[in-house]
PDB file of C-alpha atoms in Angstrom:
ATOM      1  CA  MET A 275       6.099  16.582  24.208  1.00 60.00           C
ATOM      2  CA  VAL A 276       3.713  16.529  27.265  1.00 61.00           C
ATOM      3  CA  VAL A 277       1.224  18.736  25.382  1.00 67.00           C
ATOM      4  CA  LEU A 278       1.416  16.626  22.234  1.00 71.00           C
ATOM      5  CA  ILE A 279       0.836  13.412  24.180  1.00 69.00           C
ATOM      6  CA  ALA A 280      -2.158  14.943  25.924  1.00 68.00           C
ATOM      7  CA  PHE A 281      -3.598  16.155  22.564  1.00 75.00           C
ATOM      8  CA  LEU A 282      -3.391  12.707  21.020  1.00 77.00           C
ATOM      9  CA  ALA A 283      -4.858  11.110  23.996  1.00 73.00           C
ATOM     10  CA  ASN A 284      -7.824  13.545  24.149  1.00 76.00           C
ATOM     11  CA  VAL A 285      -8.654  13.208  20.479  1.00 82.00           C
ATOM     12  CA  LEU A 286      -8.845   9.432  20.716  1.00 82.00           C
ATOM     13  CA  VAL A 287     -10.801   9.605  23.863  1.00 80.00           C
ATOM     14  CA  ALA A 288     -13.151  12.257  22.610  1.00 84.00           C
ATOM     15  CA  VAL A 289     -14.057  10.153  19.521  1.00 86.00           C
ATOM     16  CA  ALA A 290     -14.703   7.032  21.472  1.00 84.00           C
ATOM     17  CA  LYS A 291     -16.927   8.930  24.123  1.00 84.00           C
ATOM     18  CA  THR A 292     -18.907  10.630  21.371  1.00 86.00           C
ATOM     19  CA  VAL A 293     -19.808   7.264  19.752  1.00 86.00           C
ATOM     20  CA  ALA A 294     -20.605   5.845  23.128  1.00 86.00           C
ATOM     21  CA  ALA A 295     -22.770   8.630  24.002  1.00 83.00           C
ATOM     22  CA  MET A 296     -24.820   8.257  20.873  1.00 86.00           C
ATOM     23  CA  ILE A 297     -25.220   4.636  21.476  1.00 86.00           C
ATOM     24  CA  THR A 298     -25.969   4.702  25.226  1.00 82.00           C
ATOM     25  CA  SER A 299     -27.908   7.958  25.540  1.00 79.00           C
ATOM     26  CA  SER A 300     -26.049   8.621  28.699  1.00 81.00           C
ATOM     27  CA  ALA A 301     -25.991  12.159  30.024  1.00 80.00           C
ATOM     28  CA  SER A 302     -22.734  11.564  31.902  1.00 81.00           C
ATOM     29  CA  MET A 303     -21.197  10.174  28.813  1.00 82.00           C
ATOM     30  CA  THR A 304     -22.274  13.186  26.805  1.00 83.00           C
ATOM     31  CA  ALA A 305     -20.699  15.409  29.362  1.00 82.00           C
ATOM     32  CA  GLU A 306     -17.465  13.396  29.156  1.00 81.00           C
ATOM     33  CA  ALA A 307     -17.480  13.727  25.389  1.00 83.00           C
ATOM     34  CA  ALA A 308     -17.811  17.451  25.652  1.00 82.00           C
ATOM     35  CA  HIS A 309     -15.019  17.440  28.222  1.00 77.00           C
ATOM     36  CA  SER A 310     -12.677  15.556  25.966  1.00 81.00           C
ATOM     37  CA  TRP A 311     -13.340  17.680  22.828  1.00 83.00           C
ATOM     38  CA  ALA A 312     -12.854  20.774  24.922  1.00 79.00           C
ATOM     39  CA  ASP A 313      -9.472  19.374  26.250  1.00 77.00           C
ATOM     40  CA  ALA A 314      -8.428  18.417  22.734  1.00 79.00           C
ATOM     41  CA  GLY A 315      -9.164  21.976  21.541  1.00 78.00           C
ATOM     42  CA  ASN A 316      -7.360  23.485  24.418  1.00 75.00           C
ATOM     43  CA  GLU A 317      -4.194  21.452  23.710  1.00 76.00           C
ATOM     44  CA  ILE A 318      -4.105  23.229  20.286  1.00 81.00           C
ATOM     45  CA  PHE A 319      -4.124  26.570  22.129  1.00 78.00           C
ATOM     46  CA  LEU A 320      -1.410  25.330  24.460  1.00 76.00           C
ATOM     47  CA  LEU A 321       0.786  24.301  21.482  1.00 79.00           C
ATOM     48  CA  ILE A 322       0.246  27.711  20.109  1.00 79.00           C
ATOM     49  CA  ALA A 323       1.152  29.189  23.443  1.00 75.00           C
ATOM     50  CA  ASP A 324       4.525  27.284  23.365  1.00 74.00           C
ATOM     51  CA  ARG A 325       5.239  28.370  19.905  1.00 77.00           C
ATOM     52  CA  ARG A 326       4.291  32.030  20.214  1.00 73.00           C
ATOM     53  CA  GLY A 327       5.933  32.493  23.535  1.00 72.00           C
ATOM     54  CA  ALA A 328       9.250  31.243  22.330  1.00 72.00           C
ATOM     55  CA  ARG A 329       9.740  33.884  19.701  1.00 77.00           C
ATOM     56  CA  PRO A 330      13.049  35.866  20.318  1.00 75.00           C
ATOM     57  CA  LYS A 331      12.786  39.423  21.553  1.00 75.00           C
ATOM     58  CA  ASP A 332      13.203  42.422  19.077  1.00 74.00           C
ATOM     59  CA  GLU A 333      13.422  46.141  19.212  1.00 76.00           C
ATOM     60  CA  ARG A 334       9.769  46.623  19.720  1.00 80.00           C
ATOM     61  CA  HIS A 335       9.482  43.837  22.283  1.00 80.00           C
ATOM     62  CA  PRO A 336      12.690  44.149  24.489  1.00 78.00           C
ATOM     63  CA  LEU A 337      11.212  41.715  27.124  1.00 82.00           C
ATOM     64  CA  GLY A 338      10.419  39.214  24.370  1.00 80.00           C
ATOM     65  CA  PHE A 339       7.097  37.398  23.627  1.00 84.00           C
ATOM     66  CA  GLY A 340       6.928  35.100  26.639  1.00 84.00           C
ATOM     67  CA  ARG A 341       3.672  36.650  28.021  1.00 87.00           C
ATOM     68  CA  ARG A 342       1.848  35.409  24.841  1.00 86.00           C
ATOM     69  CA  ALA A 343       2.157  32.002  26.352  1.00 87.00           C
ATOM     70  CA  PHE A 344       0.035  33.199  29.323  1.00 90.00           C
ATOM     71  CA  VAL A 345      -2.525  34.779  26.996  1.00 89.00           C
ATOM     72  CA  TRP A 346      -3.125  31.678  24.894  1.00 87.00           C
ATOM     73  CA  SER A 347      -3.246  29.563  27.951  1.00 86.00           C
ATOM     74  CA  LEU A 348      -5.863  31.927  29.380  1.00 88.00           C
ATOM     75  CA  VAL A 349      -7.901  31.468  26.151  1.00 87.00           C
ATOM     76  CA  ALA A 350      -7.550  27.654  26.665  1.00 83.00           C
ATOM     77  CA  ALA A 351      -8.763  28.024  30.238  1.00 86.00           C
ATOM     78  CA  PHE A 352     -11.844  29.921  29.095  1.00 84.00           C
ATOM     79  CA  GLY A 353     -12.410  27.064  26.549  1.00 80.00           C
ATOM     80  CA  ILE A 354     -12.581  24.616  29.441  1.00 80.00           C
ATOM     81  CA  PHE A 355     -15.136  26.762  31.254  1.00 81.00           C
ATOM     82  CA  THR A 356     -17.416  27.379  28.284  1.00 79.00           C
ATOM     83  CA  ALA A 357     -17.113  24.154  26.028  1.00 75.00           C
ATOM     84  CA  GLY A 358     -16.624  21.896  29.003  1.00 78.00           C
ATOM     85  CA  ALA A 359     -18.238  23.086  32.161  1.00 83.00           C
ATOM     86  CA  ILE A 360     -21.205  25.091  30.908  1.00 84.00           C
ATOM     87  CA  VAL A 361     -22.153  22.532  28.305  1.00 81.00           C
ATOM     88  CA  SER A 362     -21.977  19.687  30.853  1.00 83.00           C
ATOM     89  CA  ILE A 363     -23.956  21.474  33.499  1.00 88.00           C
ATOM     90  CA  MET A 364     -26.655  22.644  31.093  1.00 85.00           C
ATOM     91  CA  HIS A 365     -27.054  19.195  29.511  1.00 79.00           C
ATOM     92  CA  GLY A 366     -27.284  17.553  33.017  1.00 83.00           C
ATOM     93  CA  ILE A 367     -30.042  20.066  34.105  1.00 88.00           C
ATOM     94  CA  GLN A 368     -31.941  19.344  30.968  1.00 82.00           C
ATOM     95  CA  GLN A 369     -31.760  15.620  31.661  1.00 80.00           C
ATOM     96  CA  LEU A 370     -32.881  15.753  35.299  1.00 83.00           C
ATOM     97  CA  ALA A 371     -36.463  15.141  34.329  1.00 74.00           C
ATOM     98  CA  SER A 372     -35.673  12.383  31.862  1.00 71.00           C
ATOM     99  CA  ASP A 373     -36.569   8.785  32.691  1.00 71.00           C
ATOM    100  CA  GLU A 374     -34.701   7.371  29.606  1.00 72.00           C
ATOM    101  CA  PRO A 375     -32.545   4.401  30.588  1.00 70.00           C
ATOM    102  CA  VAL A 376     -28.895   4.000  29.649  1.00 71.00           C
ATOM    103  CA  GLU A 377     -28.706   1.615  26.790  1.00 75.00           C
ATOM    104  CA  ASN A 378     -25.854  -0.853  26.288  1.00 79.00           C
ATOM    105  CA  PRO A 379     -24.079   0.154  29.549  1.00 80.00           C
ATOM    106  CA  GLY A 380     -21.294  -2.329  28.740  1.00 84.00           C
ATOM    107  CA  ILE A 381     -20.130  -0.001  25.906  1.00 86.00           C
ATOM    108  CA  ALA A 382     -20.140   2.989  28.341  1.00 84.00           C
ATOM    109  CA  TYR A 383     -17.990   1.083  30.776  1.00 89.00           C
ATOM    110  CA  THR A 384     -15.641  -0.124  28.157  1.00 89.00           C
ATOM    111  CA  VAL A 385     -15.070   3.283  26.678  1.00 87.00           C
ATOM    112  CA  LEU A 386     -14.648   4.761  30.153  1.00 88.00           C
ATOM    113  CA  GLY A 387     -12.066   2.104  31.041  1.00 90.00           C
ATOM    114  CA  ILE A 388     -10.124   2.729  27.859  1.00 86.00           C
ATOM    115  CA  ALA A 389     -10.320   6.520  28.253  1.00 85.00           C
ATOM    116  CA  PHE A 390      -9.134   6.123  31.908  1.00 89.00           C
ATOM    117  CA  LEU A 391      -6.021   4.236  30.732  1.00 87.00           C
ATOM    118  CA  LEU A 392      -5.172   6.818  27.967  1.00 82.00           C
ATOM    119  CA  GLU A 393      -5.693   9.728  30.304  1.00 82.00           C
ATOM    120  CA  ALA A 394      -3.641   8.098  32.995  1.00 88.00           C
ATOM    121  CA  ILE A 395      -0.715   7.710  30.574  1.00 83.00           C
ATOM    122  CA  SER A 396      -0.808  11.406  29.753  1.00 80.00           C
ATOM    123  CA  PHE A 397      -1.240  12.374  33.434  1.00 88.00           C
ATOM    124  CA  VAL A 398       1.696  10.247  34.557  1.00 89.00           C
ATOM    125  CA  GLN A 399       3.907  11.987  32.042  1.00 86.00           C
ATOM    126  CA  ALA A 400       2.967  15.439  33.425  1.00 87.00           C
ATOM    127  CA  PHE A 401       3.144  14.224  37.041  1.00 92.00           C
ATOM    128  CA  ARG A 402       6.633  12.756  36.639  1.00 93.00           C
ATOM    129  CA  ARG A 403       7.937  15.907  35.050  1.00 92.00           C
ATOM    130  CA  SER A 404       6.303  18.034  37.649  1.00 93.00           C
ATOM    131  CA  LYS A 405       7.673  15.887  40.467  1.00 94.00           C
ATOM    132  CA  ARG A 406      11.252  16.006  39.106  1.00 93.00           C
ATOM    133  CA  LEU A 407      11.115  19.788  38.728  1.00 91.00           C
ATOM    134  CA  ALA A 408       9.703  20.263  42.166  1.00 90.00           C
ATOM    135  CA  ARG A 409      12.371  18.034  43.700  1.00 90.00           C
ATOM    136  CA  GLU A 410      15.064  20.213  41.968  1.00 86.00           C
ATOM    137  CA  ARG A 411      13.428  23.388  43.485  1.00 82.00           C
ATOM    138  CA  GLU A 412      12.973  21.692  46.860  1.00 82.00           C
ATOM    139  CA  SER A 413       9.232  22.117  46.712  1.00 86.00           C
ATOM    140  CA  THR A 414       6.116  19.852  46.787  1.00 92.00           C
ATOM    141  CA  THR A 415       4.651  18.731  43.574  1.00 93.00           C
ATOM    142  CA  TRP A 416       1.389  20.472  44.324  1.00 93.00           C
ATOM    143  CA  ASP A 417       3.071  23.836  45.196  1.00 92.00           C
ATOM    144  CA  PHE A 418       5.283  23.553  42.096  1.00 92.00           C
ATOM    145  CA  VAL A 419       2.343  22.995  39.689  1.00 93.00           C
ATOM    146  CA  LEU A 420       0.333  25.815  41.146  1.00 91.00           C
ATOM    147  CA  LYS A 421       3.159  28.386  41.099  1.00 90.00           C
ATOM    148  CA  THR A 422       5.295  27.366  38.132  1.00 92.00           C
ATOM    149  CA  SER A 423       5.523  29.735  35.220  1.00 92.00           C
ATOM    150  CA  ASP A 424       5.314  26.718  32.871  1.00 90.00           C
ATOM    151  CA  THR A 425       1.595  27.348  32.090  1.00 89.00           C
ATOM    152  CA  THR A 426       1.329  24.499  29.619  1.00 85.00           C
ATOM    153  CA  LEU A 427       2.627  21.902  32.145  1.00 88.00           C
ATOM    154  CA  ARG A 428       0.174  23.256  34.726  1.00 91.00           C
ATOM    155  CA  ALA A 429      -2.744  23.056  32.216  1.00 87.00           C
ATOM    156  CA  VAL A 430      -1.946  19.529  31.198  1.00 84.00           C
ATOM    157  CA  PHE A 431      -1.536  18.473  34.801  1.00 91.00           C
ATOM    158  CA  PHE A 432      -4.866  19.852  35.909  1.00 91.00           C
ATOM    159  CA  GLU A 433      -6.778  18.785  32.657  1.00 85.00           C
ATOM    160  CA  ASP A 434      -5.644  15.292  32.891  1.00 86.00           C
ATOM    161  CA  GLY A 435      -6.238  15.130  36.610  1.00 91.00           C
ATOM    162  CA  ALA A 436      -9.733  16.365  36.178  1.00 89.00           C
ATOM    163  CA  ALA A 437     -10.365  13.974  33.338  1.00 86.00           C
ATOM    164  CA  LEU A 438      -9.545  10.999  35.603  1.00 92.00           C
ATOM    165  CA  ILE A 439     -11.858  12.216  38.307  1.00 93.00           C
ATOM    166  CA  GLY A 440     -14.608  12.953  35.802  1.00 89.00           C
ATOM    167  CA  LEU A 441     -14.355   9.467  34.331  1.00 89.00           C
ATOM    168  CA  ALA A 442     -14.775   8.043  37.883  1.00 93.00           C
ATOM    169  CA  ILE A 443     -17.771  10.251  38.330  1.00 92.00           C
ATOM    170  CA  ALA A 444     -19.348   9.259  35.084  1.00 88.00           C
ATOM    171  CA  GLY A 445     -18.789   5.597  35.684  1.00 89.00           C
ATOM    172  CA  ALA A 446     -20.297   5.785  39.229  1.00 92.00           C
ATOM    173  CA  SER A 447     -23.273   7.804  37.935  1.00 89.00           C
ATOM    174  CA  ILE A 448     -24.080   5.323  35.291  1.00 87.00           C
ATOM    175  CA  ALA A 449     -23.726   2.389  37.824  1.00 90.00           C
ATOM    176  CA  VAL A 450     -25.983   4.015  40.324  1.00 90.00           C
ATOM    177  CA  HIS A 451     -28.583   4.719  37.514  1.00 84.00           C
ATOM    178  CA  GLN A 452     -28.469   1.027  36.683  1.00 84.00           C
ATOM    179  CA  LEU A 453     -28.836  -0.110  40.263  1.00 86.00           C
ATOM    180  CA  THR A 454     -31.597   2.210  41.313  1.00 86.00           C
ATOM    181  CA  GLY A 455     -33.430   2.768  37.923  1.00 82.00           C
ATOM    182  CA  VAL A 456     -33.432   6.509  38.696  1.00 83.00           C
ATOM    183  CA  ALA A 457     -32.226   8.343  35.553  1.00 79.00           C
ATOM    184  CA  ALA A 458     -31.547  11.445  37.535  1.00 85.00           C
ATOM    185  CA  TRP A 459     -28.296   9.950  38.909  1.00 87.00           C
ATOM    186  CA  ASP A 460     -26.853   9.970  35.383  1.00 82.00           C
ATOM    187  CA  ALA A 461     -27.907  13.589  34.865  1.00 85.00           C
ATOM    188  CA  TRP A 462     -26.263  14.453  38.227  1.00 90.00           C
ATOM    189  CA  GLY A 463     -23.089  12.860  36.901  1.00 87.00           C
ATOM    190  CA  SER A 464     -23.054  15.275  34.074  1.00 86.00           C
ATOM    191  CA  ILE A 465     -23.527  18.261  36.384  1.00 91.00           C
ATOM    192  CA  LEU A 466     -20.779  17.112  38.736  1.00 92.00           C
ATOM    193  CA  VAL A 467     -18.406  16.698  35.786  1.00 88.00           C
ATOM    194  CA  GLY A 468     -19.317  20.289  34.707  1.00 89.00           C
ATOM    195  CA  MET A 469     -18.654  21.676  38.202  1.00 92.00           C
ATOM    196  CA  LEU A 470     -15.357  19.873  38.378  1.00 91.00           C
ATOM    197  CA  LEU A 471     -14.355  21.504  35.028  1.00 88.00           C
ATOM    198  CA  ALA A 472     -15.462  24.865  36.300  1.00 91.00           C
ATOM    199  CA  VAL A 473     -13.170  24.652  39.309  1.00 92.00           C
ATOM    200  CA  VAL A 474     -10.181  23.658  37.134  1.00 91.00           C
ATOM    201  CA  ALA A 475     -10.973  26.361  34.706  1.00 90.00           C
ATOM    202  CA  LEU A 476     -11.197  29.056  37.337  1.00 92.00           C
ATOM    203  CA  ILE A 477      -7.849  27.859  38.844  1.00 93.00           C
ATOM    204  CA  LEU A 478      -6.057  28.012  35.450  1.00 92.00           C
ATOM    205  CA  ILE A 479      -7.668  31.440  34.663  1.00 93.00           C
ATOM    206  CA  GLY A 480      -6.558  32.916  37.942  1.00 93.00           C
ATOM    207  CA  ARG A 481      -2.904  31.724  37.617  1.00 93.00           C
ATOM    208  CA  ASN A 482      -2.557  32.891  34.043  1.00 92.00           C
ATOM    209  CA  MET A 483      -4.036  36.343  34.986  1.00 93.00           C
ATOM    210  CA  ALA A 484      -1.558  36.609  37.814  1.00 92.00           C
ATOM    211  CA  PHE A 485       1.373  36.042  35.441  1.00 93.00           C
ATOM    212  CA  LEU A 486      -0.076  38.482  32.891  1.00 91.00           C
ATOM    213  CA  VAL A 487      -0.212  41.359  35.383  1.00 88.00           C
ATOM    214  CA  GLY A 488       3.385  40.669  36.509  1.00 86.00           C
ATOM    215  CA  ALA A 489       4.030  37.805  38.927  1.00 87.00           C
ATOM    216  CA  THR A 490       7.254  38.010  40.960  1.00 88.00           C
ATOM    217  CA  VAL A 491       9.372  34.950  41.689  1.00 89.00           C
ATOM    218  CA  SER A 492       9.114  33.101  45.025  1.00 85.00           C
ATOM    219  CA  ASN A 493      11.289  34.036  48.015  1.00 85.00           C
ATOM    220  CA  ALA A 494      13.547  31.033  47.371  1.00 84.00           C
ATOM    221  CA  GLU A 495      14.132  31.981  43.801  1.00 87.00           C
ATOM    222  CA  TRP A 496      14.681  35.594  44.773  1.00 91.00           C
ATOM    223  CA  ARG A 497      17.394  34.387  47.258  1.00 90.00           C
ATOM    224  CA  SER A 498      18.912  32.025  44.664  1.00 89.00           C
ATOM    225  CA  VAL A 499      19.148  34.851  42.023  1.00 92.00           C
ATOM    226  CA  GLY A 500      20.527  37.312  44.637  1.00 92.00           C
ATOM    227  CA  THR A 501      23.187  34.870  45.784  1.00 92.00           C
ATOM    228  CA  ALA A 502      24.130  34.074  42.157  1.00 92.00           C
ATOM    229  CA  LEU A 503      24.617  37.789  41.467  1.00 92.00           C
ATOM    230  CA  LEU A 504      26.780  38.314  44.587  1.00 91.00           C
ATOM    231  CA  GLY A 505      28.894  35.411  43.473  1.00 90.00           C
ATOM    232  CA  MET A 506      29.974  37.333  40.433  1.00 91.00           C
ATOM    233  CA  SER A 507      33.445  39.003  40.856  1.00 88.00           C
ATOM    234  CA  ASP A 508      32.156  42.343  39.621  1.00 88.00           C
ATOM    235  CA  ILE A 509      29.380  42.714  42.117  1.00 90.00           C
ATOM    236  CA  GLU A 510      30.282  43.560  45.645  1.00 89.00           C
ATOM    237  CA  ARG A 511      26.767  44.185  47.164  1.00 89.00           C
ATOM    238  CA  ILE A 512      23.151  44.514  46.220  1.00 93.00           C
ATOM    239  CA  THR A 513      20.753  47.095  47.604  1.00 92.00           C
ATOM    240  CA  TYR A 514      17.656  46.497  45.483  1.00 93.00           C
ATOM    241  CA  LEU A 515      16.467  43.399  43.548  1.00 94.00           C
ATOM    242  CA  HIS A 516      13.269  42.957  41.657  1.00 93.00           C
ATOM    243  CA  ILE A 517      12.552  39.874  39.603  1.00 94.00           C
ATOM    244  CA  GLU A 518       9.267  39.007  37.708  1.00 93.00           C
ATOM    245  CA  TYR A 519       8.317  36.524  35.083  1.00 93.00           C
ATOM    246  CA  VAL A 520       7.887  37.838  31.504  1.00 90.00           C
ATOM    247  CA  GLY A 521       7.211  34.330  30.095  1.00 89.00           C
ATOM    248  CA  PRO A 522       7.485  30.611  31.036  1.00 89.00           C
ATOM    249  CA  HIS A 523      10.983  30.323  32.672  1.00 87.00           C
ATOM    250  CA  ARG A 524      11.832  33.878  31.424  1.00 90.00           C
ATOM    251  CA  LEU A 525      12.930  36.578  34.024  1.00 92.00           C
ATOM    252  CA  PHE A 526      13.120  40.311  33.959  1.00 92.00           C
ATOM    253  CA  ILE A 527      15.568  41.511  36.616  1.00 94.00           C
ATOM    254  CA  VAL A 528      16.130  44.975  38.030  1.00 94.00           C
ATOM    255  CA  ALA A 529      18.872  45.554  40.547  1.00 93.00           C
ATOM    256  CA  GLU A 530      20.895  48.221  42.229  1.00 92.00           C
ATOM    257  CA  VAL A 531      24.498  47.044  42.824  1.00 90.00           C
ATOM    258  CA  ASP A 532      27.760  48.308  44.071  1.00 88.00           C
ATOM    259  CA  LEU A 533      30.568  47.176  41.802  1.00 86.00           C
ATOM    260  CA  ALA A 534      33.945  46.115  43.239  1.00 83.00           C
ATOM    261  CA  GLY A 535      36.767  48.612  42.875  1.00 78.00           C
ATOM    262  CA  ASP A 536      36.594  52.441  42.542  1.00 75.00           C
ATOM    263  CA  GLU A 537      36.853  53.317  38.915  1.00 73.00           C
ATOM    264  CA  ALA A 538      35.978  56.469  36.985  1.00 70.00           C
ATOM    265  CA  GLU A 539      32.324  57.031  35.912  1.00 59.00           C
ATOM    266  CA  HIS A 540      32.831  56.114  32.258  1.00 69.00           C
ATOM    267  CA  ALA A 541      34.599  52.921  33.158  1.00 79.00           C
ATOM    268  CA  VAL A 542      31.836  51.963  35.598  1.00 81.00           C
ATOM    269  CA  ALA A 543      29.185  52.493  33.026  1.00 81.00           C
ATOM    270  CA  ARG A 544      30.840  50.183  30.623  1.00 85.00           C
ATOM    271  CA  ARG A 545      31.459  47.539  33.352  1.00 88.00           C
ATOM    272  CA  LEU A 546      27.768  47.641  34.129  1.00 89.00           C
ATOM    273  CA  ARG A 547      26.873  47.037  30.540  1.00 89.00           C
ATOM    274  CA  ASP A 548      29.291  44.173  30.341  1.00 90.00           C
ATOM    275  CA  VAL A 549      27.854  42.585  33.534  1.00 91.00           C
ATOM    276  CA  GLU A 550      24.303  42.864  32.096  1.00 91.00           C
ATOM    277  CA  ARG A 551      25.349  41.224  28.873  1.00 91.00           C
ATOM    278  CA  THR A 552      27.070  38.454  30.778  1.00 92.00           C
ATOM    279  CA  ILE A 553      23.923  37.756  32.988  1.00 93.00           C
ATOM    280  CA  GLU A 554      21.623  37.911  29.969  1.00 90.00           C
ATOM    281  CA  GLN A 555      23.404  34.918  28.438  1.00 89.00           C
ATOM    282  CA  HIS A 556      21.832  32.827  30.959  1.00 90.00           C
ATOM    283  CA  ASP A 557      18.854  30.707  29.556  1.00 84.00           C
ATOM    284  CA  VAL A 558      16.232  32.015  31.874  1.00 89.00           C
ATOM    285  CA  VAL A 559      17.166  35.751  31.838  1.00 91.00           C
ATOM    286  CA  GLU A 560      15.187  37.776  29.194  1.00 89.00           C
ATOM    287  CA  LYS A 561      16.516  41.194  30.353  1.00 89.00           C
ATOM    288  CA  ILE A 562      18.360  42.723  33.328  1.00 92.00           C
ATOM    289  CA  VAL A 563      18.771  46.358  34.164  1.00 89.00           C
ATOM    290  CA  LEU A 564      21.510  47.266  36.597  1.00 91.00           C
ATOM    291  CA  SER A 565      22.022  50.676  38.191  1.00 88.00           C
ATOM    292  CA  LEU A 566      24.528  51.794  40.917  1.00 86.00           C
ATOM    293  CA  SER A 567      23.663  51.711  44.618  1.00 85.00           C
ATOM    294  CA  VAL A 568      23.923  54.710  46.853  1.00 79.00           C
ATOM    295  CA  ALA A 569      26.638  54.409  49.502  1.00 78.00           C
ATOM    296  CA  ASP A 570      24.405  54.760  52.485  1.00 78.00           C
ATOM    297  CA  GLU A 571      21.726  52.245  51.263  1.00 83.00           C
ATOM    298  CA  VAL A 572      21.420  48.965  53.229  1.00 87.00           C
ATOM    299  CA  SER A 573      22.792  45.768  51.546  1.00 87.00           C
ATOM    300  CA  LEU A 574      20.268  43.024  51.012  1.00 89.00           C
ATOM    301  CA  GLU A 575      20.804  39.743  52.696  1.00 83.00           C
ATOM    302  CA  PHE A 576      20.012  36.396  50.979  1.00 87.00           C
ATOM    303  CA  GLY A 577      19.818  33.934  53.805  1.00 74.00           C
ATOM    304  CA  ALA A 578      16.957  31.635  54.636  1.00 63.00           C
ATOM    305  CA  GLY A 579      14.687  34.469  55.993  1.00 56.00           C
ATOM    306  CA  ARG A 580      12.115  36.345  53.959  1.00 51.00           C
ATOM    307  CA  ARG A 581      12.970  39.351  51.837  1.00 58.00           C
TER     308      ARG A 581
END
């Protein structure tokens, strides 16, 4: 729902900015139009990411298809960089030597104001959801957005936040151009919008690459999973625990455990399989692999300290 709201908002805003850019001949408005069209196109990639990443696992993909969400989100981030950042910066550089005035600035301000309202509605939706989820995980909203495996939520949060800042830059650039009569201010607005988009794109590219190569969960999440496993009646202790993301909110867990009791080998093997199947019924667990601990291995502790 967050992605769909962002997509509809960006399409409406992109159309309005394009018309305004043609009427006003403003470099900043042209950059903002490119920004919105890039965002609208990226929302399509994010919708694909959600759809493709949710496919159930099969024999050839035992860890599921969750990483496809990171791939498509990575493509969307490159779209921001190329269609948004590079186009805006290049257009601004080309307009630095221009002395053409902004025509009908009232139209530009009206479109920017409407765009700000629409982008704010979309951003508030993403912010509220991020704040709620961060509170549930006892984290700050900023840390949650940066580290969450929900790649589409992070993309919408950053894109809409950048859109609001970009609109403020565009409006200020046009205003200074009007006050000073120096057209270069409008061109610099386009360049600054492009630089802003480049920073956002690089952040999103970096986070998606991190998850694609195998990002592990945070210390707090690691302790939470370990505590939950020890809370099972079949597991007496844990000597090894590895958890990594294989998709948004999808975990792959490998653990060495000591089962309660002292049964024969064939009975222990079946109990391990039963415990694995029980754990995999949890919504966020894609796959878990359990093996037996060696008797002299040190048991892991899941207190407040680091692992």
